[in-house]
PDB file of C-alpha atoms in Angstrom:
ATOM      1  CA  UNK M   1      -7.875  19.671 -10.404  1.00 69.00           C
ATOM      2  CA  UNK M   2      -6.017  17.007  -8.131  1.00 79.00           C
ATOM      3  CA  UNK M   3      -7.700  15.788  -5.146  1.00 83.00           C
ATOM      4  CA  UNK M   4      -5.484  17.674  -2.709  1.00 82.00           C
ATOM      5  CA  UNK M   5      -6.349  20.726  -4.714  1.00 83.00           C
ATOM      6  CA  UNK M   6     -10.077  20.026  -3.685  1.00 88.00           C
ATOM      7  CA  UNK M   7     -10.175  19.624  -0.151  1.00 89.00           C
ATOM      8  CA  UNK M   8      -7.831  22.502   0.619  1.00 88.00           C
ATOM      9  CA  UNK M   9     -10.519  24.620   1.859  1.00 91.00           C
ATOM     10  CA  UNK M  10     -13.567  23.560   4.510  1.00 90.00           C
ATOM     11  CA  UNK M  11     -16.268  23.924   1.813  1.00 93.00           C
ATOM     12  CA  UNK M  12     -14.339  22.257  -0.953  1.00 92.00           C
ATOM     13  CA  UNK M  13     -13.420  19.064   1.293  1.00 93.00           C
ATOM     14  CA  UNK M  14     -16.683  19.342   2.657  1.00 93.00           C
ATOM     15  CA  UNK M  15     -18.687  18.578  -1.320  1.00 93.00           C
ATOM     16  CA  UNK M  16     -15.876  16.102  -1.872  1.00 90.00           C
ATOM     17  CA  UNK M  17     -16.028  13.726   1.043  1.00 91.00           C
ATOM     18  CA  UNK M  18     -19.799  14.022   0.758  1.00 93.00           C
ATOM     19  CA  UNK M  19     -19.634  12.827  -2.557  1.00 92.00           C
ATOM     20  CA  UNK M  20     -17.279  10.549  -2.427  1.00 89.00           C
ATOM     21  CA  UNK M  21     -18.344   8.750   0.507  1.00 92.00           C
ATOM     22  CA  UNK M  22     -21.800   8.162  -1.195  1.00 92.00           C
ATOM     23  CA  UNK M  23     -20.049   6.647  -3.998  1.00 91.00           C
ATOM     24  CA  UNK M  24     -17.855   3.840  -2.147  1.00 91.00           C
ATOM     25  CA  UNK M  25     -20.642   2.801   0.286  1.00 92.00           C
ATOM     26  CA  UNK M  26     -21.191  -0.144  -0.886  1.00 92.00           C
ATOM     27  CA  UNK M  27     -17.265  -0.976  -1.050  1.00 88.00           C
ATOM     28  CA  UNK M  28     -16.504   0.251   2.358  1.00 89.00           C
ATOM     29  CA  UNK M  29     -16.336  -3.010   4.291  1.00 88.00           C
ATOM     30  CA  UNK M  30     -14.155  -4.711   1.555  1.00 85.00           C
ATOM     31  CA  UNK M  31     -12.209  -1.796   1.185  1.00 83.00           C
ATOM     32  CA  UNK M  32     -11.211  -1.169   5.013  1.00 85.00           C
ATOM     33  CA  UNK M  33     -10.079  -4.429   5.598  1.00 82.00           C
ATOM     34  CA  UNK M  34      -8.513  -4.949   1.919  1.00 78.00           C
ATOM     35  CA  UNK M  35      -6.304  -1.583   2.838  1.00 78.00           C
ATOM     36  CA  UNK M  36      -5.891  -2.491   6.355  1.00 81.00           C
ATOM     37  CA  UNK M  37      -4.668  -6.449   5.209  1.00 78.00           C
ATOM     38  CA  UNK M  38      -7.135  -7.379   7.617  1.00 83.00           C
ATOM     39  CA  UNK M  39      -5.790  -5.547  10.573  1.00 89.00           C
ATOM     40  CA  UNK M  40      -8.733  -3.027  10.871  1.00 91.00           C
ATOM     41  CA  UNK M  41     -11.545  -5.196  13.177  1.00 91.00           C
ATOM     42  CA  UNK M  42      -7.875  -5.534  15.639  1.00 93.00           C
ATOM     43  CA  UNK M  43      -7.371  -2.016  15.781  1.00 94.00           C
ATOM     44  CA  UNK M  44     -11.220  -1.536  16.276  1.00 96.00           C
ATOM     45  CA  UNK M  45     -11.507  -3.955  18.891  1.00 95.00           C
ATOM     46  CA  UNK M  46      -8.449  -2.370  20.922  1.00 96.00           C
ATOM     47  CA  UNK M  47     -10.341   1.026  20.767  1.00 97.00           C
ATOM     48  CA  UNK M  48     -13.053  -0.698  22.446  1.00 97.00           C
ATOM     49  CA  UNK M  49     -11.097  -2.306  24.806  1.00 96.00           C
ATOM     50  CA  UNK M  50      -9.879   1.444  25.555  1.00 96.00           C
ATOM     51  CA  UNK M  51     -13.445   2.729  26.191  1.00 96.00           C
ATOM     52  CA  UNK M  52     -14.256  -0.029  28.933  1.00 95.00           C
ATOM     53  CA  UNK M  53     -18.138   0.101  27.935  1.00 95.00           C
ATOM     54  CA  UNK M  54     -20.667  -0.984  30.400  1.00 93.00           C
ATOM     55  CA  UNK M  55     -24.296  -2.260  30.328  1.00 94.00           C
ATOM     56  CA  UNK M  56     -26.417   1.394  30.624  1.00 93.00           C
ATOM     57  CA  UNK M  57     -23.948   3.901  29.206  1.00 97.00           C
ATOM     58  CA  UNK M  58     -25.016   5.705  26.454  1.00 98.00           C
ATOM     59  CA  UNK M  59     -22.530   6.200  23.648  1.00 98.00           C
ATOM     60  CA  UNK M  60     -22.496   7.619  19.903  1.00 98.00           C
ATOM     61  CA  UNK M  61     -20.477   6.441  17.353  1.00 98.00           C
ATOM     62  CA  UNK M  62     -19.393   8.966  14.848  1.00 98.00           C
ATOM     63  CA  UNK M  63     -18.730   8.840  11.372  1.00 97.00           C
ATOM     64  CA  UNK M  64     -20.037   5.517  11.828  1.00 98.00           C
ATOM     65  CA  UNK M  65     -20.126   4.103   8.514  1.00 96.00           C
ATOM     66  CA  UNK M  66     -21.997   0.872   8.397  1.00 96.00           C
ATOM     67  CA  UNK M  67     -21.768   0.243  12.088  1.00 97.00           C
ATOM     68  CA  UNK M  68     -18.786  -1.966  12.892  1.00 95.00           C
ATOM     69  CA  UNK M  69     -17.606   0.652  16.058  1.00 97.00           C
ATOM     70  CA  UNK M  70     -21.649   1.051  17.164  1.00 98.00           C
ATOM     71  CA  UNK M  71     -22.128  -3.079  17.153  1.00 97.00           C
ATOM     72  CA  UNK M  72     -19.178  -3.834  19.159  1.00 96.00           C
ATOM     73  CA  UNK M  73     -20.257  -1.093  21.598  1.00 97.00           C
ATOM     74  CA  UNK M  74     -24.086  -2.227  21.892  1.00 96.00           C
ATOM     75  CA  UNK M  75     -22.602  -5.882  22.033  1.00 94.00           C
ATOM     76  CA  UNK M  76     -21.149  -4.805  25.520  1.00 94.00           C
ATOM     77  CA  UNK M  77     -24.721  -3.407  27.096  1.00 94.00           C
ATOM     78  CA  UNK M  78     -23.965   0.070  25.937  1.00 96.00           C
ATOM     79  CA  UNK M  79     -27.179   1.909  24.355  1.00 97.00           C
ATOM     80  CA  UNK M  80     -25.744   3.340  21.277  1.00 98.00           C
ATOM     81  CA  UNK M  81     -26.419   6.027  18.737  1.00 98.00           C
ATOM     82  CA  UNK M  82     -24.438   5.675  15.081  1.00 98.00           C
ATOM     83  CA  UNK M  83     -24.438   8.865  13.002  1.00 98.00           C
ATOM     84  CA  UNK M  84     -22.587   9.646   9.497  1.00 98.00           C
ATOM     85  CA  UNK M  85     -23.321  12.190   7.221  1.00 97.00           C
ATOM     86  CA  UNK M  86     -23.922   9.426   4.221  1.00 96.00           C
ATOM     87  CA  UNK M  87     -27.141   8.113   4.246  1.00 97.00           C
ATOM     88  CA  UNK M  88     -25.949   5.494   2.488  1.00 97.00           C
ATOM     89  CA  UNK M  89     -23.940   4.138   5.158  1.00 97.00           C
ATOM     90  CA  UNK M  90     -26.637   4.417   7.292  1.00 98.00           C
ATOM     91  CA  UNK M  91     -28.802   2.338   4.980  1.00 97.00           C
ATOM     92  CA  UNK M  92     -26.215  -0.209   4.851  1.00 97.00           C
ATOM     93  CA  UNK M  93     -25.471  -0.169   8.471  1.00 97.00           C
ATOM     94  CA  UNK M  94     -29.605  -0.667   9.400  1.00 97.00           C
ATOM     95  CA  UNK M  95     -29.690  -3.642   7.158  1.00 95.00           C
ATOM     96  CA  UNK M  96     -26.790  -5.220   9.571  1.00 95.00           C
ATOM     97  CA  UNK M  97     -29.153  -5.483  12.105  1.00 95.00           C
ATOM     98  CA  UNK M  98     -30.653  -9.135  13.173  1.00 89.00           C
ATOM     99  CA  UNK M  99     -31.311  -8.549  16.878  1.00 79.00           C
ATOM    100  CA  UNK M 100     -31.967  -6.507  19.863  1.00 80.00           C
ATOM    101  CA  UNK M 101     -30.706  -4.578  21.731  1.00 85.00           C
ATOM    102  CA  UNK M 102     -28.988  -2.772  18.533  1.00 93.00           C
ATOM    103  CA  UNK M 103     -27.562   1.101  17.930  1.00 97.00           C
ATOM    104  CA  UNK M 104     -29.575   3.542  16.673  1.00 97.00           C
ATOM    105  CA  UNK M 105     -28.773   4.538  13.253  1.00 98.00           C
ATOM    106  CA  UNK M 106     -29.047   8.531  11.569  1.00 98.00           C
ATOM    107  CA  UNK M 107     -27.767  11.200   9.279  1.00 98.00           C
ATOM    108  CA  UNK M 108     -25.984  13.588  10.870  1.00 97.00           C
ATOM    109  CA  UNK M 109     -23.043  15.981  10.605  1.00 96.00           C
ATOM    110  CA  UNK M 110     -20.011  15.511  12.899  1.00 96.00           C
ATOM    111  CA  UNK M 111     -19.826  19.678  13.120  1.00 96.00           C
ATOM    112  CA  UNK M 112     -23.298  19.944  14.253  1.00 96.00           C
ATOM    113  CA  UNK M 113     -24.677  16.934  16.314  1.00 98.00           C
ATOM    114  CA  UNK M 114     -28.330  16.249  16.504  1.00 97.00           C
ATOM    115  CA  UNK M 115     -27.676  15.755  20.121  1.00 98.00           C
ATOM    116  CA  UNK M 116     -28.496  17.990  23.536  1.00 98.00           C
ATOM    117  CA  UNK M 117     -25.604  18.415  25.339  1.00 98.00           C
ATOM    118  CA  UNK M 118     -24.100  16.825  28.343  1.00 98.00           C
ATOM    119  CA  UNK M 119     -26.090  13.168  26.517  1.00 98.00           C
ATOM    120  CA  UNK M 120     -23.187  10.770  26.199  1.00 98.00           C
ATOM    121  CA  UNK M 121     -20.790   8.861  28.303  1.00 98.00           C
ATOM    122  CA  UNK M 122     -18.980   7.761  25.401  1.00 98.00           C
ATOM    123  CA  UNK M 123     -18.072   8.801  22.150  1.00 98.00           C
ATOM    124  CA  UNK M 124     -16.210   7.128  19.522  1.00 98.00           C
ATOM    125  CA  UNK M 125     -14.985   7.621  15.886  1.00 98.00           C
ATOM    126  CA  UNK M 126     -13.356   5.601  13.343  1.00 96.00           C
ATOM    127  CA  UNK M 127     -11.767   7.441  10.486  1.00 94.00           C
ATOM    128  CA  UNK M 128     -13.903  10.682  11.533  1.00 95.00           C
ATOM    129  CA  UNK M 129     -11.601  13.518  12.347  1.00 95.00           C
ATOM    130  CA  UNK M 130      -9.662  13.173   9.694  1.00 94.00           C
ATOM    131  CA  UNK M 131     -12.252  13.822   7.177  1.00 94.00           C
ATOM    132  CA  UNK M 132     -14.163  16.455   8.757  1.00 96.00           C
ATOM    133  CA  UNK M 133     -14.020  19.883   6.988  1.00 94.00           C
ATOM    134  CA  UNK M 134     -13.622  21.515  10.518  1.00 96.00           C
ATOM    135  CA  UNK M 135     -11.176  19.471  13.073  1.00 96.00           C
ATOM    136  CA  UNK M 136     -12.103  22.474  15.987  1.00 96.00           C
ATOM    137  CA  UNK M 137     -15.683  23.040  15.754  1.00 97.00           C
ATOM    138  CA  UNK M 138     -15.770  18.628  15.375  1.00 97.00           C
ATOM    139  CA  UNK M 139     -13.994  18.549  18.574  1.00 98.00           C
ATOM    140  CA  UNK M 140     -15.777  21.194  20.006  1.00 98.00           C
ATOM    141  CA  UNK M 141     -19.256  19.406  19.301  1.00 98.00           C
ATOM    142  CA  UNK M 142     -17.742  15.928  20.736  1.00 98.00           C
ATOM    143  CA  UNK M 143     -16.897  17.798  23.820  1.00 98.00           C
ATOM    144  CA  UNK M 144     -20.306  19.477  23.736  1.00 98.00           C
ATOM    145  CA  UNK M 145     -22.496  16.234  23.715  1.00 98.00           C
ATOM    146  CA  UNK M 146     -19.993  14.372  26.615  1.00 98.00           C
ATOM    147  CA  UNK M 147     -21.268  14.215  30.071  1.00 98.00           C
ATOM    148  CA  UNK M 148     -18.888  15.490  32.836  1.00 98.00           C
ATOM    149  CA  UNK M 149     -16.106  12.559  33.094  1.00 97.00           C
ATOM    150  CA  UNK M 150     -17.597  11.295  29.985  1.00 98.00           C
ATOM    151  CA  UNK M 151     -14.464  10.605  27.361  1.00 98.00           C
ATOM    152  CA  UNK M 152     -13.857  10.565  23.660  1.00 98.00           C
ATOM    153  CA  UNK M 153     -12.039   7.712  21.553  1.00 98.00           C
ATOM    154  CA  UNK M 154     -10.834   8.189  18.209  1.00 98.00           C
ATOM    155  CA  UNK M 155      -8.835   6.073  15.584  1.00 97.00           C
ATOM    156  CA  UNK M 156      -7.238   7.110  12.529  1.00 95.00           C
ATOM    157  CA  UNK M 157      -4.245   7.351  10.134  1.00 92.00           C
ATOM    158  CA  UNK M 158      -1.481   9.483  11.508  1.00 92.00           C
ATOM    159  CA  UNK M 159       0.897  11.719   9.328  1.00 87.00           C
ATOM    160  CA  UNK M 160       4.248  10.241  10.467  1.00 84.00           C
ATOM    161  CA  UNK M 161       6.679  13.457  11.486  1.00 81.00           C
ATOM    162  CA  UNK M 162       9.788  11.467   9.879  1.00 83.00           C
ATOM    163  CA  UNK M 163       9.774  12.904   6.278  1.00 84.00           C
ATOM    164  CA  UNK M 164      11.317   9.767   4.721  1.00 87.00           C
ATOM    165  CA  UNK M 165       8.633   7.239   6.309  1.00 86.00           C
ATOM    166  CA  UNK M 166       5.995  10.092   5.541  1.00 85.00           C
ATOM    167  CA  UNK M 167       7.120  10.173   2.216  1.00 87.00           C
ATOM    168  CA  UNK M 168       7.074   5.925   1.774  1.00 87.00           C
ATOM    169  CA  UNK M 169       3.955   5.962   3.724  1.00 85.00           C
ATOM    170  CA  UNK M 170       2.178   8.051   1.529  1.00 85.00           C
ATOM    171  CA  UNK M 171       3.874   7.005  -2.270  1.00 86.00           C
ATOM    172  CA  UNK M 172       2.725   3.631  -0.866  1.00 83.00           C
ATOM    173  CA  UNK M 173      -1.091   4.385  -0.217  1.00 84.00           C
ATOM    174  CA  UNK M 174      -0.947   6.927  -3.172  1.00 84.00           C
ATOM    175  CA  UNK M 175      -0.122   3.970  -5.874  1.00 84.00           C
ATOM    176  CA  UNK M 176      -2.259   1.264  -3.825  1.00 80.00           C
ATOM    177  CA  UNK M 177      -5.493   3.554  -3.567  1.00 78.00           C
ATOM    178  CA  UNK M 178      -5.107   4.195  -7.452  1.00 78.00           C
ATOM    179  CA  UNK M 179      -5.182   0.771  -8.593  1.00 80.00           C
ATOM    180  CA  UNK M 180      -7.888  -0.585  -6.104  1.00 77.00           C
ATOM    181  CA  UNK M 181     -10.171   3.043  -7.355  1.00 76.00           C
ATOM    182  CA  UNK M 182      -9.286   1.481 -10.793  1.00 80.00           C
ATOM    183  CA  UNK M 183     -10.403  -1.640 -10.298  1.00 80.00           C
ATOM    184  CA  UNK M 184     -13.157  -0.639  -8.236  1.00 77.00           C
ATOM    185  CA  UNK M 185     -14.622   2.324  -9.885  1.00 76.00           C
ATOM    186  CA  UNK M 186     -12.473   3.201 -12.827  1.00 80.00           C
ATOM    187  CA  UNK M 187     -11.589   6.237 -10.860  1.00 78.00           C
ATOM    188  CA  UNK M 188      -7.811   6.349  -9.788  1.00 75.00           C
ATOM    189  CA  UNK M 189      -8.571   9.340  -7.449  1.00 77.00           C
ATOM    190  CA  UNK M 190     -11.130   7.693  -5.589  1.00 77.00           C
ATOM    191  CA  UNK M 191      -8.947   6.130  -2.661  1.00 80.00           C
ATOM    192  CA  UNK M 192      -6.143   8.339  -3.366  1.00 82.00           C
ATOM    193  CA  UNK M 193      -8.081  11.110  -1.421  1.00 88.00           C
ATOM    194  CA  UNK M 194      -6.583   9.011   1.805  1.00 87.00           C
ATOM    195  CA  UNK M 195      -2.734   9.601   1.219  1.00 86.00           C
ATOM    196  CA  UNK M 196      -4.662  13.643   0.115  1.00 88.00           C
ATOM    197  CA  UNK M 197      -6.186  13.959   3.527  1.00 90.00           C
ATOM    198  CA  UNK M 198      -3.176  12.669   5.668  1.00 90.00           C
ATOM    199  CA  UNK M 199      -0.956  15.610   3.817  1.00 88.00           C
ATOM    200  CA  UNK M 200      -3.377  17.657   5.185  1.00 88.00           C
ATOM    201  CA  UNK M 201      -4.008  16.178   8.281  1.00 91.00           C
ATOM    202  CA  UNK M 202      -1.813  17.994  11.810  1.00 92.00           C
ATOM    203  CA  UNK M 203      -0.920  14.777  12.906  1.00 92.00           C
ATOM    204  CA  UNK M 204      -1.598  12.816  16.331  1.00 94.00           C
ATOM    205  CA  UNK M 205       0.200  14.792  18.353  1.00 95.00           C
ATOM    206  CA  UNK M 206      -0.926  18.618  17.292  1.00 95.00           C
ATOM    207  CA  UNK M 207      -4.758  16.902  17.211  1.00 97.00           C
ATOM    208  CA  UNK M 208      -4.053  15.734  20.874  1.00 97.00           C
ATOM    209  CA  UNK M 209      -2.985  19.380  21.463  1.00 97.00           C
ATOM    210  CA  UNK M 210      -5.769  20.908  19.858  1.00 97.00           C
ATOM    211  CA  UNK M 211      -7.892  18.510  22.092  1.00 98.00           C
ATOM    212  CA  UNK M 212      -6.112  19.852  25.370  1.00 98.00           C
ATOM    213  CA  UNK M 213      -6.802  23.642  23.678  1.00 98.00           C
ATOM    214  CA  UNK M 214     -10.271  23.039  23.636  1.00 97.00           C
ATOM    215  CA  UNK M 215     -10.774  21.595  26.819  1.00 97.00           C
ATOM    216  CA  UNK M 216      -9.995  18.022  26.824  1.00 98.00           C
ATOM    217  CA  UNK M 217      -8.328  16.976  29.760  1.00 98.00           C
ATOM    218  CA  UNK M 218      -6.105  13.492  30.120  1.00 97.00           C
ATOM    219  CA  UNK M 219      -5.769  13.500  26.418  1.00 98.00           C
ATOM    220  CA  UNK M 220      -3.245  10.796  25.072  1.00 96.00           C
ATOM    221  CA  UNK M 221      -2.831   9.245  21.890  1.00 95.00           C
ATOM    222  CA  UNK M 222      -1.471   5.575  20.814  1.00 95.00           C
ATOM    223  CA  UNK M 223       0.442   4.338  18.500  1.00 92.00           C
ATOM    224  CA  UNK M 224      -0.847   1.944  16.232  1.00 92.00           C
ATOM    225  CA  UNK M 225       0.864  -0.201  13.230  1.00 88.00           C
ATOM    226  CA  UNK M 226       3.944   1.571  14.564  1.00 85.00           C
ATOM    227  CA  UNK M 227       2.506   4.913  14.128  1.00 87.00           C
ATOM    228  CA  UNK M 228       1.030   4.727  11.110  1.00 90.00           C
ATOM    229  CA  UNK M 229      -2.184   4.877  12.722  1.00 92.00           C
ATOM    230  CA  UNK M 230      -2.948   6.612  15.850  1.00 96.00           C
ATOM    231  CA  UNK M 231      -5.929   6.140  18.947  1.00 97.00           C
ATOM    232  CA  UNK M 232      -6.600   9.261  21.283  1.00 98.00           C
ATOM    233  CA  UNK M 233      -8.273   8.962  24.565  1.00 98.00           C
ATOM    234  CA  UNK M 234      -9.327  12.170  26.178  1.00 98.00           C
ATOM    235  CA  UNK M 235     -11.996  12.935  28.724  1.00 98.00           C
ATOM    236  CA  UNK M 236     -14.506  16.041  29.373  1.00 97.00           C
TER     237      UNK M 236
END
């Protein structure tokens, strides 16, 4: 069964990026900046700039991985709270930590945060929304946990609409992911579940719709490495 074939329904891409999230852990810093050529901690560090953290607010970081987002954020004065559904990454992310003030690290699931509502000024994601198995109740649960004026900042690949660059764009990532999962794991498949999930993905523009739908207001979206990737900003 391709990969595509596996995350076509909520449940199915819900086993798979459990299980395949556990299984690159320990590759995932390597493997976001080998993919990214470096560019990654850039794009990071403009989503930051974007959120405008202050000493005091209280943020989460979602889909946190091992904590690059969540650092940068407590760096600033914010007190932060990293969740990801791999414990894993959380591991990994806890053993980053060599001083105080630092984020809070736990397990958690981006459709059902541990978290009372109305508790956040700020919450960010990197390479979340894309790989939940439900992008509305997600959203729904970031808008949940977001103060009044509180707002929501998410990076990600983008599905470009142009079917030729789409097409490039993904052949390219498709025949790159499959040699690093080689090389990596001896599994071809094992990055080539990125190109998988952008096929699947709406896009930044029907996400920042579906943000507006759902009660997001000022949503906009960037482009990044000329729309490759995408930022959206949207507030509660």
């Amino acid at each position: 069964m391709s990969v595509r074939d596996r995350i076509a329904t909520p449940e199915g891409k819900r086993r798979y990026v459990r299980g395949l999230f556990a299984t690159i852990a320990d590759r995932y810093d390597f493997i976001t900046v080998a993919l990214s050529y470096g560019r990654d901690r850039r794009w990071k560090r403009r989503l930051i700039d974007l959120a405008a953290p202050s000493p005091g607010m209280r943020a989460a970081d979602l889909a946190t991985g091992t904590g690059d987002i969540a650092f940068a954020l407590a760096a600033r004065g914010a007190f932060v709270v990293g969740l990801d559904v791999t414990t894993r990454m959380i591991e990994l992310a806890r053993g980053k930590i060599t001083a105080s003030p630092a984020p809070e690290f736990l397990v958690g699931d981006m459709v059902a945060l541990p978290f009372a509502s109305g508790a956040f000024d700020l919450v960010t994601t990197g390479y979340g929304i894309r790989n939940v198995p439900d992008l509305q109740a997600s959203i729904d649960e970031i808008l949940r946990v977001l103060k009044p004026g509180g707002q929501a900042l998410s990076l990600d690949f983008d599905r470009p609409s142009n079917a030729l660059v789409r097409a490039v764009y993904l052949s390219y990532l498709t025949i790159v992911g499959g040699a690093v999962g080689w090389m990596l794991h001896r599994d071809p498949d094992t990055y080539r579940y990125i190109p998988a999930s952008i096929r699947n993905y709406p896009g930044a523009e029907a996400v920042a719709r579906l943000m507006e739908a759902r009660g997001f207001s000022r949503v906009r979206h960037y482009r990044v490495l000329g729309g490759l990737m995408a930022i959206h900003q949207a507030f509660k």
